[in-house]
Tab-separated table of C-alpha atoms in Angstrom:
chain	number	residue	atom	x	y	z
E	1	MET	CA	100.844	189.554	284.569
E	2	THR	CA	103.732	191.604	283.220
E	3	GLN	CA	107.346	190.605	283.651
E	4	ARG	CA	107.918	193.539	286.020
E	5	GLU	CA	105.039	192.412	288.284
E	6	LEU	CA	106.355	188.841	288.257
E	7	VAL	CA	109.840	189.989	289.241
E	8	GLY	CA	108.386	192.226	291.965
E	9	ARG	CA	106.286	189.447	293.477
E	10	THR	CA	109.183	186.992	293.312
E	11	ALA	CA	111.453	189.484	295.068
E	12	THR	CA	108.786	190.069	297.729
E	13	VAL	CA	108.372	186.341	298.378
E	14	LEU	CA	112.147	185.857	298.589
E	15	ALA	CA	112.458	188.790	300.970
E	16	VAL	CA	109.720	187.383	303.218
E	17	VAL	CA	111.342	183.927	303.207
E	18	ILE	CA	114.768	185.385	304.032
E	19	LEU	CA	113.347	187.541	306.832
E	20	ALA	CA	111.456	184.549	308.256
E	21	TRP	CA	114.606	182.423	308.138
E	22	MET	CA	116.599	185.174	309.862
E	23	LEU	CA	113.905	185.518	312.530
E	24	VAL	CA	113.926	181.771	313.191
E	25	TRP	CA	117.736	181.808	313.368
E	26	VAL	CA	117.742	184.698	315.846
E	27	VAL	CA	115.083	183.026	318.001
E	28	ARG	CA	117.067	179.784	318.046
E	29	GLN	CA	120.196	181.654	319.082
E	30	ILE	CA	118.509	183.493	321.944
E	31	THR	CA	116.177	180.708	323.095
E	32	GLU	CA	118.414	179.799	326.020
E	33	VAL	CA	118.639	183.435	327.093
E	34	LEU	CA	114.854	183.805	326.853
E	35	ILE	CA	114.375	180.700	329.001
E	36	LEU	CA	116.809	182.052	331.598
E	37	LEU	CA	114.962	185.374	331.597
E	38	LEU	CA	111.626	183.599	332.056
E	39	VAL	CA	112.957	181.542	334.975
E	40	SER	CA	114.467	184.683	336.498
E	41	GLY	CA	111.160	186.517	336.132
E	42	ILE	CA	109.277	183.720	337.901
E	43	LEU	CA	111.854	183.640	340.717
E	44	ALA	CA	111.750	187.421	341.053
E	45	SER	CA	107.947	187.313	341.288
E	46	GLY	CA	108.148	184.663	343.999
E	47	LEU	CA	110.868	186.436	346.003
E	48	ALA	CA	109.509	189.991	345.705
E	49	PRO	CA	107.126	189.696	348.713
E	50	LEU	CA	109.973	188.346	350.865
E	51	VAL	CA	112.224	191.208	349.779
E	52	ARG	CA	109.531	193.721	350.745
E	53	GLN	CA	109.186	192.105	354.173
E	54	VAL	CA	112.942	192.288	354.783
E	55	GLU	CA	112.967	195.865	353.510
E	56	ARG	CA	110.212	196.923	355.918
E	57	GLY	CA	111.758	195.225	358.938
E	58	ARG	CA	113.593	197.390	361.457
E	59	MET	CA	117.003	196.476	362.807
E	60	PRO	CA	118.303	197.451	366.272
E	61	GLY	CA	118.773	201.210	366.230
E	62	GLY	CA	115.769	201.782	363.987
E	63	TRP	CA	117.554	201.555	360.629
E	64	ARG	CA	116.242	199.558	357.714
E	65	PHE	CA	117.779	197.664	354.842
E	66	SER	CA	117.960	199.296	351.454
E	67	ARG	CA	116.429	197.457	348.509
E	68	GLY	CA	119.799	196.030	347.485
E	69	GLY	CA	120.655	195.143	351.083
E	70	ALA	CA	117.342	193.339	351.542
E	71	ILE	CA	117.943	191.295	348.379
E	72	PHE	CA	121.483	190.473	349.521
E	73	VAL	CA	120.248	189.333	352.951
E	74	LEU	CA	117.567	187.194	351.300
E	75	TYR	CA	120.163	185.618	349.007
E	76	LEU	CA	122.355	184.816	352.016
E	77	ALA	CA	119.382	183.198	353.763
E	78	ILE	CA	118.567	181.142	350.657
E	79	PHE	CA	122.201	180.010	350.326
E	80	ALA	CA	122.211	179.014	354.004
E	81	VAL	CA	119.027	176.969	353.531
E	82	VAL	CA	120.468	175.322	350.402
E	83	LEU	CA	123.680	174.405	352.252
E	84	LEU	CA	121.610	173.024	355.122
E	85	ILE	CA	119.563	170.920	352.712
E	86	LEU	CA	122.737	169.701	350.998
E	87	SER	CA	124.327	168.646	354.284
E	88	ILE	CA	121.234	167.098	355.884
E	89	ILE	CA	119.272	165.660	352.959
E	90	LEU	CA	121.025	165.584	349.593
E	91	ILE	CA	124.377	164.137	350.664
E	92	PRO	CA	122.713	161.201	352.500
E	93	ALA	CA	120.352	160.842	349.525
E	94	VAL	CA	123.323	160.576	347.160
E	95	ASN	CA	124.814	157.887	349.394
E	96	GLU	CA	121.464	156.087	349.381
E	97	SER	CA	121.267	156.261	345.588
E	98	THR	CA	124.774	154.778	345.329
E	99	ARG	CA	123.819	151.894	347.603
E	100	PHE	CA	120.563	151.472	345.680
E	101	VAL	CA	122.425	151.012	342.384
E	102	GLN	CA	124.852	148.581	344.024
E	103	GLN	CA	122.077	146.494	345.574
E	104	LEU	CA	119.746	146.683	342.568
E	105	PRO	CA	120.693	143.173	341.296
E	106	GLN	CA	119.753	141.708	344.694
E	107	PHE	CA	116.420	143.543	344.625
E	108	ILE	CA	115.741	142.271	341.115
E	109	GLU	CA	116.514	138.703	342.177
E	110	LYS	CA	114.133	138.946	345.147
E	111	ILE	CA	111.378	140.401	342.987
E	112	ARG	CA	111.962	137.732	340.318
E	113	SER	CA	111.620	134.961	342.909
E	114	TRP	CA	108.427	136.563	344.212
E	115	VAL	CA	106.965	136.938	340.699
E	116	THR	CA	107.966	133.383	339.752
E	117	GLY	CA	106.123	132.078	342.809
E	118	LEU	CA	103.010	134.000	341.804
E	119	GLN	CA	103.195	132.681	338.226
E	120	THR	CA	103.600	129.130	339.505
E	121	ARG	CA	100.448	129.542	341.561
E	122	TRP	CA	98.527	131.460	338.871
E	123	PRO	CA	99.939	130.563	335.415
E	124	TRP	CA	97.600	132.996	333.641
E	125	LEU	CA	99.545	135.993	335.001
E	126	PRO	CA	101.680	137.923	332.428
E	127	ASP	CA	105.391	137.163	332.194
E	128	VAL	CA	106.744	140.043	334.281
E	129	ALA	CA	109.969	138.174	334.997
E	130	GLY	CA	110.975	138.686	331.368
E	131	LEU	CA	110.876	142.435	331.880
E	132	LEU	CA	113.070	142.138	334.958
E	133	ASP	CA	115.769	140.446	332.875
E	134	ARG	CA	116.276	143.736	331.031
E	135	VAL	CA	117.188	145.681	334.163
E	136	PRO	CA	120.772	144.348	334.461
E	137	SER	CA	121.494	145.609	330.941
E	138	LEU	CA	120.202	149.018	332.031
E	139	THR	CA	122.522	149.084	335.031
E	140	THR	CA	125.406	148.076	332.766
E	141	THR	CA	124.566	150.980	330.482
E	142	LEU	CA	124.486	153.367	333.432
E	143	SER	CA	127.877	152.129	334.608
E	144	ARG	CA	129.405	153.168	331.281
E	145	PHE	CA	128.889	156.819	332.127
E	146	GLY	CA	131.933	156.693	334.399
E	147	PRO	CA	134.506	157.078	331.575
E	148	GLU	CA	132.580	160.114	330.341
E	149	ALA	CA	133.430	162.085	333.465
E	150	ALA	CA	134.937	164.939	331.447
E	151	GLY	CA	131.723	165.426	329.494
E	152	VAL	CA	129.708	165.272	332.696
E	153	ALA	CA	132.006	167.862	334.249
E	154	PHE	CA	131.556	170.224	331.300
E	155	ARG	CA	127.784	169.816	331.458
E	156	PHE	CA	127.906	170.499	335.182
E	157	LEU	CA	129.915	173.672	334.617
E	158	GLY	CA	127.435	174.736	331.936
E	159	GLY	CA	124.554	174.179	334.334
E	160	LEU	CA	126.411	176.071	337.056
E	161	ALA	CA	126.903	178.998	334.678
E	162	SER	CA	123.166	178.988	333.925
E	163	VAL	CA	122.352	179.004	337.647
E	164	ILE	CA	124.681	181.959	338.231
E	165	THR	CA	123.125	183.781	335.263
E	166	VAL	CA	119.624	183.216	336.665
E	167	LEU	CA	120.728	184.513	340.072
E	168	VAL	CA	122.197	187.654	338.495
E	169	PHE	CA	119.101	188.260	336.344
E	170	THR	CA	116.832	187.690	339.354
E	171	PHE	CA	118.872	190.102	341.487
E	172	TYR	CA	118.612	192.774	338.797
E	173	MET	CA	114.860	192.234	338.347
E	174	LEU	CA	114.294	192.490	342.090
E	175	LEU	CA	116.471	195.589	342.347
E	176	GLU	CA	115.169	197.429	339.282
E	177	GLY	CA	111.728	195.860	339.045
E	178	ALA	CA	109.898	199.179	339.373
E	179	ASP	CA	111.978	200.807	336.617
E	180	ILE	CA	111.523	197.777	334.340
E	181	LYS	CA	107.778	197.916	334.918
E	182	ARG	CA	107.648	201.648	334.146
E	183	GLY	CA	109.665	201.078	330.965
E	184	VAL	CA	107.266	198.383	329.778
E	185	ILE	CA	104.218	200.507	330.594
E	186	ALA	CA	105.712	203.468	328.704
E	187	LEU	CA	105.550	201.425	325.486
E	188	PHE	CA	101.739	201.590	325.546
E	189	PRO	CA	99.412	204.534	324.891
E	190	ALA	CA	98.738	206.762	327.903
E	191	SER	CA	95.099	205.708	328.047
E	192	GLU	CA	96.075	202.025	328.373
E	193	ARG	CA	98.916	202.403	330.885
E	194	PRO	CA	96.851	202.032	334.087
E	195	ARG	CA	95.294	198.815	332.780
E	196	VAL	CA	98.681	197.484	331.624
E	197	GLY	CA	100.165	198.204	335.057
E	198	LEU	CA	97.305	196.333	336.718
E	199	VAL	CA	97.780	193.368	334.372
E	200	LEU	CA	101.532	193.269	335.106
E	201	ASP	CA	100.841	193.323	338.850
E	202	ARG	CA	98.412	190.433	338.487
E	203	ILE	CA	100.861	188.441	336.365
E	204	GLY	CA	103.606	188.946	338.949
E	205	ALA	CA	101.288	187.932	341.789
E	206	LYS	CA	100.121	184.827	339.892
E	207	PHE	CA	103.664	183.722	339.037
E	208	GLY	CA	104.870	184.322	342.579
E	209	GLY	CA	101.933	182.475	344.099
E	210	TRP	CA	102.401	179.578	341.686
E	211	LEU	CA	106.095	179.243	342.562
E	212	ARG	CA	105.479	179.320	346.313
E	213	ALA	CA	102.588	176.863	345.964
E	214	GLN	CA	104.730	174.405	343.985
E	215	LEU	CA	107.503	174.506	346.591
E	216	LEU	CA	105.042	174.019	349.450
E	217	LEU	CA	103.332	171.173	347.588
E	218	SER	CA	106.638	169.420	346.981
E	219	LEU	CA	107.664	169.772	350.631
E	220	SER	CA	104.225	168.706	351.881
E	221	VAL	CA	104.675	165.420	350.015
E	222	ALA	CA	108.412	164.796	350.489
E	223	VAL	CA	108.440	165.214	354.282
E	224	PRO	CA	105.527	162.819	355.031
E	225	VAL	CA	106.944	160.287	352.548
E	226	ALA	CA	110.340	160.342	354.279
E	227	LEU	CA	108.719	159.884	357.699
E	228	GLY	CA	106.242	157.243	356.515
E	229	LEU	CA	108.820	155.117	354.701
E	230	SER	CA	111.158	155.362	357.697
E	231	LEU	CA	108.381	154.086	359.983
E	232	LEU	CA	107.677	151.255	357.537
E	233	ARG	CA	111.420	150.464	357.511
E	234	ILE	CA	111.654	150.774	353.734
E	235	PRO	CA	115.232	151.262	352.466
E	236	TYR	CA	116.329	154.617	351.025
E	237	PRO	CA	113.593	156.817	352.552
E	238	LEU	CA	115.396	160.089	351.721
E	239	LEU	CA	115.968	159.135	348.092
E	240	LEU	CA	112.363	158.006	347.650
E	241	SER	CA	111.031	161.146	349.355
E	242	ILE	CA	113.014	163.361	346.958
E	243	VAL	CA	111.639	161.353	344.023
E	244	ALA	CA	108.109	161.815	345.397
E	245	GLY	CA	108.620	165.554	345.956
E	246	ILE	CA	109.960	166.103	342.451
E	247	GLY	CA	107.187	163.921	341.064
E	248	GLU	CA	104.586	166.282	342.537
E	249	LEU	CA	105.990	169.021	340.290
E	250	ILE	CA	105.194	166.921	337.193
E	251	PRO	CA	101.484	167.075	336.308
E	252	MET	CA	99.471	163.868	335.865
E	253	VAL	CA	102.227	161.227	335.770
E	254	GLY	CA	104.639	162.558	338.414
E	255	PRO	CA	102.897	161.225	341.546
E	256	THR	CA	102.354	157.838	339.880
E	257	LEU	CA	106.036	157.555	338.973
E	258	GLY	CA	107.086	158.486	342.513
E	259	ALA	CA	104.788	155.859	344.003
E	260	SER	CA	105.912	153.224	341.479
E	261	VAL	CA	109.564	153.555	342.496
E	262	ALA	CA	108.706	153.101	346.177
E	263	ILE	CA	106.477	150.100	345.427
E	264	LEU	CA	109.253	148.466	343.377
E	265	VAL	CA	111.617	148.825	346.330
E	266	ALA	CA	108.937	147.500	348.700
E	267	LEU	CA	108.516	144.391	346.519
E	268	SER	CA	111.891	143.203	347.816
E	269	GLN	CA	110.775	143.585	351.443
E	270	GLN	CA	108.257	141.788	353.650
E	271	PRO	CA	104.628	141.488	352.424
E	272	TRP	CA	103.324	143.719	355.238
E	273	GLN	CA	105.762	146.439	354.161
E	274	LEU	CA	104.522	146.253	350.563
E	275	VAL	CA	100.908	146.535	351.713
E	276	GLY	CA	101.857	149.416	353.998
E	277	VAL	CA	103.580	151.310	351.166
E	278	VAL	CA	100.602	150.858	348.826
E	279	ILE	CA	98.166	152.081	351.492
E	280	PHE	CA	100.463	154.956	352.482
E	281	TYR	CA	100.870	156.264	348.923
E	282	THR	CA	97.146	155.870	348.298
E	283	VAL	CA	96.402	158.071	351.319
E	284	VAL	CA	99.160	160.601	350.608
């Protein structure tokens, strides 16, 4: 190999390494934006059928909403539902979570007494009481987050900015979805454009159906859990129902985690309530 070939290959390798590093750097910088765009695309796919229904509906006098007007009306309806959920469910759930943290030491003491009685009767059982001794240290750690209120506030504002960005992106995708689709299709050869358009339609339908199915699944679990735990007189039914609903969105381990939290709370109640919770979660 001549010196010129060696220099050329070295320069090529360096150029490839530099370009790869620059590509990784760019991807890292825009990762958050890409995630927001992906979330917006999924939301737009899920809301598009609702927008079309509002757009086709006739108001008194025979006039219809424009595309932008239909999206705006849908946004107002979503905000109204969110405010209703906040006032009826989330605010009481926050109060329940506060009381749960305050009464957690009492729950732990009741569970410890129950476990100690079982170990006295059956000494071969594992030492679960030792694990319970670690919970107070966890609650102490959680209580230290109070002085970090400024950091929490900044993180909240950052999350709020992301939510607003997603709403804006989703609005634009719903409003200009047809033009965006035509622009993407135009990037492909003319012979492939019909197939690409069909694939994009299927992707949008799949994403939209998945989003609506996940929301319905979460609600179909959270509502029965809230009613069932209320009938069983288990404390914090709203909080536990929200945990169960969110758990349904997590594959494999989510439902188990949701049931485990409710069973831990039921351990501090009467034996019939514990049995009822176990049977209820097994059926649900």
